Every structure is written in structure tokens, then in C-alpha cells.
Amino acid sequence: KAGVTQTPRYLIKTRGQQVTLSCSPISGHRSVSWYQQTPGQGLQFLFEYFSETQRNKGNFPGRFSGRQFSNSRSEMNVSTLELGDSALYLCASSLATSGRADTQYFGPGTRLTVL
Amino acid sequence: AQTVTQSQPEMSVQEAETVTLSCTYDTSENNYYLFWYKQPPSRQMILVIRQEAYKQQNATENRFSVNFQKAAKSFSLKISDSQLGDTAMYFCAFPLPLTGANNLFFGTGTRLTVIP
């Protein structure tokens, strides 16, 4: 099976702009989670989608949003970009059929730089 | 509150030797998973090993094994016969206990360097 894919791999934006990142999970995986990785804060959970519904959200401002489509592909959007949004954004997918936390498999990430 | 602590920011090991990375955690849950992930310079997060808390037997995956002590809330990773490709950041991770949710809480990581 193909792994988790993320597009684009690199992005450069300026403050105030908005950005959309895309994630395609492993075939058959219905859960998609997003994480932000920065040198200062480490890896932090953003949100998780399962069957097109957001199941949980981390402690991030409302500028960070996401959605999931019927084919389980997910997008996350960041509006009004700030310098501090520069980070590696990681997407992970899992089967999550048991109704509880399951092994997550990560994509290669999208490196966002905000100037 | 759930926490994950990795007390060794950096470690190094000679090629072919054995190294152990430590991780402690805190949770009020009784049934959960624990994970070790590695992140090499490519930044791709790769699953190394998974331990299910209700299983007393320690998980092993080839050269990688864990020492899971549930009462002590300790979950260390042992890498045997270290190889140059093992050079990476290693993260201990623990799912926050929200029903049906997949959100991992990561430790701060241990940077492992394998020396030729």
C-alpha cells in the first residue's frame, strides 16, 4: 500500500496570507490527525478527523481549521498567517476501527515558512 | 494531566553497541498504547515499536525492544547492534485518553547519534 502523502512539501508565505495543506491517508484508513512541529514547542496535536467529523482539537487558535472528505483525504487551513506558524506540519493516518487510539502512520510533512 | 518525559536530550553510541533510551509517563488510564517513533534527518516520522499496556510481555521488533514497567510508568527503548541508519531523533508518544480519538502526546525527544 502507498503511504501517507502530503502536498505541497514546501511552502513560503507572507504574514497575513492563508494556506491550505493536503493529506491523503493510507488506503482504508479513516482517521487523519494533524500535528505541528517547531523547535520551541516540539510536536503538538492540532486536530483529528474521522469519517468527515472532527473528533478532537488541540489547543490552537481558531485560525487553524481542517476538514475531511468522503474519501478520507484531509485538508488543513491556516488563515491570517503569523511568523510563529512557521513549522513542519505532519499528517498521520490510522485505521481507528476499534473506537480507541490506534497506531498512526505519518506522512513526510509540509514545511511552511512564513516571512 | 498526562505527561511524557524523556530525560536524555542527546545520546551517542558506537556502531554495533547497545543503547537504551528512557521514557516515563503519567496517566490515569488502565488500558492504552505506548509508542516509540524515530525521525531521521529526512524528518519522516517512522514507527519503531508499539506496546499495549495490558500485555505483560515486552514488545520486540528485530533489533528494537522495550522494557515496559507499568507500575513504574516507564517505557524504555533498547537498540541492539546499533547501525548508522539508527541516527535520528527518537520520540516516546502516548495517546491522550479521549474516547475514539487519535491524538498523540509526544515527549521532547532524544537525539541519538551512532558513531562509526
PDB file of N, CA and C in Angstrom, chain B residues 21-75:
ATOM      1  N   LEU B  21      17.202   4.136  25.543  1.00  0.00           N
ATOM      2  CA  LEU B  21      16.607   5.463  25.667  1.00  0.00           C
ATOM      3  C   LEU B  21      15.459   5.380  26.669  1.00  0.00           C
ATOM      4  N   SER B  22      15.375   6.341  27.552  1.00  0.00           N
ATOM      5  CA  SER B  22      14.376   6.257  28.613  1.00  0.00           C
ATOM      6  C   SER B  22      13.161   7.139  28.335  1.00  0.00           C
ATOM      7  N   CYS B  23      12.042   6.726  28.904  1.00  0.00           N
ATOM      8  CA  CYS B  23      10.797   7.470  28.790  1.00  0.00           C
ATOM      9  C   CYS B  23       9.941   7.150  30.003  1.00  0.00           C
ATOM     10  N   THR B  24       9.443   8.162  30.643  1.00  0.00           N
ATOM     11  CA  THR B  24       8.468   7.962  31.717  1.00  0.00           C
ATOM     12  C   THR B  24       7.218   8.751  31.377  1.00  0.00           C
ATOM     13  N   TYR B  25       6.101   8.280  31.895  1.00  0.00           N
ATOM     14  CA  TYR B  25       4.843   8.921  31.547  1.00  0.00           C
ATOM     15  C   TYR B  25       3.922   8.892  32.755  1.00  0.00           C
ATOM     16  N   ASP B  26       2.872   9.632  32.639  1.00  0.00           N
ATOM     17  CA  ASP B  26       1.894   9.647  33.715  1.00  0.00           C
ATOM     18  C   ASP B  26       0.508   9.627  33.095  1.00  0.00           C
ATOM     19  N   THR B  27      -0.329   8.747  33.588  1.00  0.00           N
ATOM     20  CA  THR B  27      -1.693   8.647  33.105  1.00  0.00           C
ATOM     21  C   THR B  27      -2.561   8.008  34.171  1.00  0.00           C
ATOM     22  N   SER B  28      -3.837   8.293  34.095  1.00  0.00           N
ATOM     23  CA  SER B  28      -4.800   7.652  34.984  1.00  0.00           C
ATOM     24  C   SER B  28      -5.516   6.503  34.276  1.00  0.00           C
ATOM     25  N   GLU B  29      -5.177   6.321  32.996  1.00  0.00           N
ATOM     26  CA  GLU B  29      -5.811   5.239  32.239  1.00  0.00           C
ATOM     27  C   GLU B  29      -5.218   3.889  32.615  1.00  0.00           C
ATOM     28  N   ASN B  30      -5.972   2.843  32.288  1.00  0.00           N
ATOM     29  CA  ASN B  30      -5.505   1.490  32.601  1.00  0.00           C
ATOM     30  C   ASN B  30      -5.162   0.699  31.350  1.00  0.00           C
ATOM     31  N   ASN B  31      -5.792   1.038  30.249  1.00  0.00           N
ATOM     32  CA  ASN B  31      -5.584   0.308  29.005  1.00  0.00           C
ATOM     33  C   ASN B  31      -5.213   1.302  27.914  1.00  0.00           C
ATOM     34  N   TYR B  32      -4.002   1.214  27.411  1.00  0.00           N
ATOM     35  CA  TYR B  32      -3.535   2.215  26.466  1.00  0.00           C
ATOM     36  C   TYR B  32      -2.369   1.650  25.668  1.00  0.00           C
ATOM     37  N   TYR B  33      -1.971   2.376  24.661  1.00  0.00           N
ATOM     38  CA  TYR B  33      -0.785   2.036  23.876  1.00  0.00           C
ATOM     39  C   TYR B  33       0.333   3.020  24.206  1.00  0.00           C
ATOM     40  N   LEU B  34       1.539   2.560  23.996  1.00  0.00           N
ATOM     41  CA  LEU B  34       2.704   3.440  24.049  1.00  0.00           C
ATOM     42  C   LEU B  34       3.510   3.210  22.779  1.00  0.00           C
ATOM     43  N   PHE B  35       4.124   4.261  22.277  1.00  0.00           N
ATOM     44  CA  PHE B  35       4.829   4.169  21.004  1.00  0.00           C
ATOM     45  C   PHE B  35       6.222   4.789  21.109  1.00  0.00           C
ATOM     46  N   TRP B  36       7.121   4.251  20.324  1.00  0.00           N
ATOM     47  CA  TRP B  36       8.383   4.911  20.015  1.00  0.00           C
ATOM     48  C   TRP B  36       8.389   5.194  18.516  1.00  0.00           C
ATOM     49  N   TYR B  37       8.664   6.456  18.174  1.00  0.00           N
ATOM     50  CA  TYR B  37       8.825   6.860  16.793  1.00  0.00           C
ATOM     51  C   TYR B  37      10.248   7.399  16.622  1.00  0.00           C
ATOM     52  N   LYS B  38      10.790   7.237  15.425  1.00  0.00           N
ATOM     53  CA  LYS B  38      12.071   7.858  15.104  1.00  0.00           C
ATOM     54  C   LYS B  38      11.868   8.858  13.970  1.00  0.00           C
ATOM     55  N   GLN B  39      12.649   9.912  14.021  1.00  0.00           N
ATOM     56  CA  GLN B  39      12.588  10.943  12.984  1.00  0.00           C
ATOM     57  C   GLN B  39      14.013  11.214  12.508  1.00  0.00           C
ATOM     58  N   PRO B  40      14.408  10.600  11.401  1.00  0.00           N
ATOM     59  CA  PRO B  40      15.759  10.819  10.866  1.00  0.00           C
ATOM     60  C   PRO B  40      15.860  12.203  10.247  1.00  0.00           C
ATOM     61  N   PRO B  41      17.027  12.578   9.757  1.00  0.00           N
ATOM     62  CA  PRO B  41      17.190  13.915   9.168  1.00  0.00           C
ATOM     63  C   PRO B  41      16.190  14.228   8.054  1.00  0.00           C
ATOM     64  N   SER B  42      15.637  13.229   7.419  1.00  0.00           N
ATOM     65  CA  SER B  42      14.625  13.469   6.385  1.00  0.00           C
ATOM     66  C   SER B  42      13.329  14.024   6.964  1.00  0.00           C
ATOM     67  N   ARG B  43      13.169  13.969   8.284  1.00  0.00           N
ATOM     68  CA  ARG B  43      12.009  14.458   9.032  1.00  0.00           C
ATOM     69  C   ARG B  43      10.786  13.547   8.931  1.00  0.00           C
ATOM     70  N   GLN B  44      10.910  12.430   8.207  1.00  0.00           N
ATOM     71  CA  GLN B  44       9.800  11.467   8.135  1.00  0.00           C
ATOM     72  C   GLN B  44       9.677  10.762   9.486  1.00  0.00           C
ATOM     73  N   MET B  45       8.521  10.801  10.085  1.00  0.00           N
ATOM     74  CA  MET B  45       8.279  10.151  11.377  1.00  0.00           C
ATOM     75  C   MET B  45       7.964   8.685  11.121  1.00  0.00           C
ATOM     76  N   ILE B  46       8.759   7.814  11.706  1.00  0.00           N
ATOM     77  CA  ILE B  46       8.652   6.385  11.430  1.00  0.00           C
ATOM     78  C   ILE B  46       8.359   5.632  12.730  1.00  0.00           C
ATOM     79  N   LEU B  47       7.338   4.776  12.708  1.00  0.00           N
ATOM     80  CA  LEU B  47       7.022   3.965  13.878  1.00  0.00           C
ATOM     81  C   LEU B  47       8.136   2.946  14.109  1.00  0.00           C
ATOM     82  N   VAL B  48       8.635   2.904  15.324  1.00  0.00           N
ATOM     83  CA  VAL B  48       9.666   1.923  15.688  1.00  0.00           C
ATOM     84  C   VAL B  48       9.036   0.716  16.359  1.00  0.00           C
ATOM     85  N   ILE B  49       8.196   0.986  17.359  1.00  0.00           N
ATOM     86  CA  ILE B  49       7.645  -0.122  18.130  1.00  0.00           C
ATOM     87  C   ILE B  49       6.433   0.351  18.904  1.00  0.00           C
ATOM     88  N   ARG B  50       5.534  -0.571  19.188  1.00  0.00           N
ATOM     89  CA  ARG B  50       4.317  -0.266  19.935  1.00  0.00           C
ATOM     90  C   ARG B  50       4.156  -1.265  21.066  1.00  0.00           C
ATOM     91  N   GLN B  51       3.725  -0.762  22.204  1.00  0.00           N
ATOM     92  CA  GLN B  51       3.466  -1.615  23.368  1.00  0.00           C
ATOM     93  C   GLN B  51       2.031  -1.412  23.824  1.00  0.00           C
ATOM     94  N   GLU B  52       1.323  -2.500  24.053  1.00  0.00           N
ATOM     95  CA  GLU B  52      -0.021  -2.406  24.592  1.00  0.00           C
ATOM     96  C   GLU B  52       0.064  -2.612  26.090  1.00  0.00           C
ATOM     97  N   ALA B  53      -0.519  -1.711  26.837  1.00  0.00           N
ATOM     98  CA  ALA B  53      -0.328  -1.700  28.287  1.00  0.00           C
ATOM     99  C   ALA B  53      -0.879  -2.935  28.980  1.00  0.00           C
ATOM    100  N   TYR B  54      -1.870  -3.581  28.396  1.00  0.00           N
ATOM    101  CA  TYR B  54      -2.451  -4.740  29.058  1.00  0.00           C
ATOM    102  C   TYR B  54      -1.628  -6.015  28.822  1.00  0.00           C
ATOM    103  N   LYS B  55      -0.646  -5.922  27.936  1.00  0.00           N
ATOM    104  CA  LYS B  55       0.226  -7.066  27.685  1.00  0.00           C
ATOM    105  C   LYS B  55       1.453  -6.980  28.584  1.00  0.00           C
ATOM    106  N   GLN B  56       1.716  -8.005  29.332  1.00  0.00           N
ATOM    107  CA  GLN B  56       2.868  -8.011  30.220  1.00  0.00           C
ATOM    108  C   GLN B  56       4.169  -8.236  29.463  1.00  0.00           C
ATOM    109  N   GLN B  57       4.081  -8.917  28.335  1.00  0.00           N
ATOM    110  CA  GLN B  57       5.284  -9.207  27.556  1.00  0.00           C
ATOM    111  C   GLN B  57       5.772  -7.950  26.855  1.00  0.00           C
ATOM    112  N   ASN B  58       7.078  -7.719  26.949  1.00  0.00           N
ATOM    113  CA  ASN B  58       7.663  -6.560  26.290  1.00  0.00           C
ATOM    114  C   ASN B  58       7.694  -6.764  24.773  1.00  0.00           C
ATOM    115  N   ALA B  59       7.375  -5.709  24.047  1.00  0.00           N
ATOM    116  CA  ALA B  59       7.369  -5.777  22.591  1.00  0.00           C
ATOM    117  C   ALA B  59       8.792  -5.790  22.038  1.00  0.00           C
ATOM    118  N   THR B  60       8.959  -6.503  20.939  1.00  0.00           N
ATOM    119  CA  THR B  60      10.250  -6.517  20.244  1.00  0.00           C
ATOM    120  C   THR B  60       9.999  -6.421  18.742  1.00  0.00           C
ATOM    121  N   GLU B  61      10.917  -5.740  18.071  1.00  0.00           N
ATOM    122  CA  GLU B  61      10.893  -5.637  16.616  1.00  0.00           C
ATOM    123  C   GLU B  61      12.343  -5.688  16.150  1.00  0.00           C
ATOM    124  N   ASN B  62      12.755  -6.880  15.773  1.00  0.00           N
ATOM    125  CA  ASN B  62      14.137  -7.068  15.303  1.00  0.00           C
ATOM    126  C   ASN B  62      15.129  -6.553  16.351  1.00  0.00           C
ATOM    127  N   ARG B  63      15.909  -5.524  16.035  1.00  0.00           N
ATOM    128  CA  ARG B  63      16.931  -5.028  16.967  1.00  0.00           C
ATOM    129  C   ARG B  63      16.361  -4.116  18.054  1.00  0.00           C
ATOM    130  N   PHE B  64      15.084  -3.814  17.968  1.00  0.00           N
ATOM    131  CA  PHE B  64      14.464  -2.874  18.900  1.00  0.00           C
ATOM    132  C   PHE B  64      13.593  -3.631  19.900  1.00  0.00           C
ATOM    133  N   SER B  65      13.710  -3.289  21.148  1.00  0.00           N
ATOM    134  CA  SER B  65      12.865  -3.891  22.181  1.00  0.00           C
ATOM    135  C   SER B  65      12.569  -2.847  23.240  1.00  0.00           C
ATOM    136  N   VAL B  66      11.519  -3.104  23.997  1.00  0.00           N
ATOM    137  CA  VAL B  66      11.168  -2.167  25.061  1.00  0.00           C
ATOM    138  C   VAL B  66      11.249  -2.872  26.407  1.00  0.00           C
ATOM    139  N   ASN B  67      11.456  -2.054  27.426  1.00  0.00           N
ATOM    140  CA  ASN B  67      11.335  -2.504  28.805  1.00  0.00           C
ATOM    141  C   ASN B  67      10.175  -1.718  29.393  1.00  0.00           C
ATOM    142  N   PHE B  68       9.028  -2.360  29.450  1.00  0.00           N
ATOM    143  CA  PHE B  68       7.807  -1.691  29.882  1.00  0.00           C
ATOM    144  C   PHE B  68       7.530  -2.076  31.321  1.00  0.00           C
ATOM    145  N   GLN B  69       7.494  -1.094  32.189  1.00  0.00           N
ATOM    146  CA  GLN B  69       7.187  -1.310  33.597  1.00  0.00           C
ATOM    147  C   GLN B  69       5.972  -0.461  33.939  1.00  0.00           C
ATOM    148  N   LYS B  70       4.807  -1.128  33.902  1.00  0.00           N
ATOM    149  CA  LYS B  70       3.551  -0.384  34.023  1.00  0.00           C
ATOM    150  C   LYS B  70       3.410   0.302  35.374  1.00  0.00           C
ATOM    151  N   ALA B  71       3.764  -0.384  36.426  1.00  0.00           N
ATOM    152  CA  ALA B  71       3.604   0.208  37.760  1.00  0.00           C
ATOM    153  C   ALA B  71       4.482   1.440  37.919  1.00  0.00           C
ATOM    154  N   ALA B  72       5.665   1.375  37.356  1.00  0.00           N
ATOM    155  CA  ALA B  72       6.599   2.499  37.447  1.00  0.00           C
ATOM    156  C   ALA B  72       6.349   3.529  36.353  1.00  0.00           C
ATOM    157  N   LYS B  73       5.447   3.227  35.416  1.00  0.00           N
ATOM    158  CA  LYS B  73       5.144   4.100  34.277  1.00  0.00           C
ATOM    159  C   LYS B  73       6.419   4.452  33.532  1.00  0.00           C
ATOM    160  N   SER B  74       7.147   3.398  33.189  1.00  0.00           N
ATOM    161  CA  SER B  74       8.405   3.554  32.482  1.00  0.00           C
ATOM    162  C   SER B  74       8.359   2.738  31.197  1.00  0.00           C
ATOM    163  N   PHE B  75       8.927   3.284  30.152  1.00  0.00           N
ATOM    164  CA  PHE B  75       8.830   2.678  28.821  1.00  0.00           C
ATOM    165  C   PHE B  75      10.124   2.992  28.077  1.00  0.00           C
TER     166      PHE B  75
END
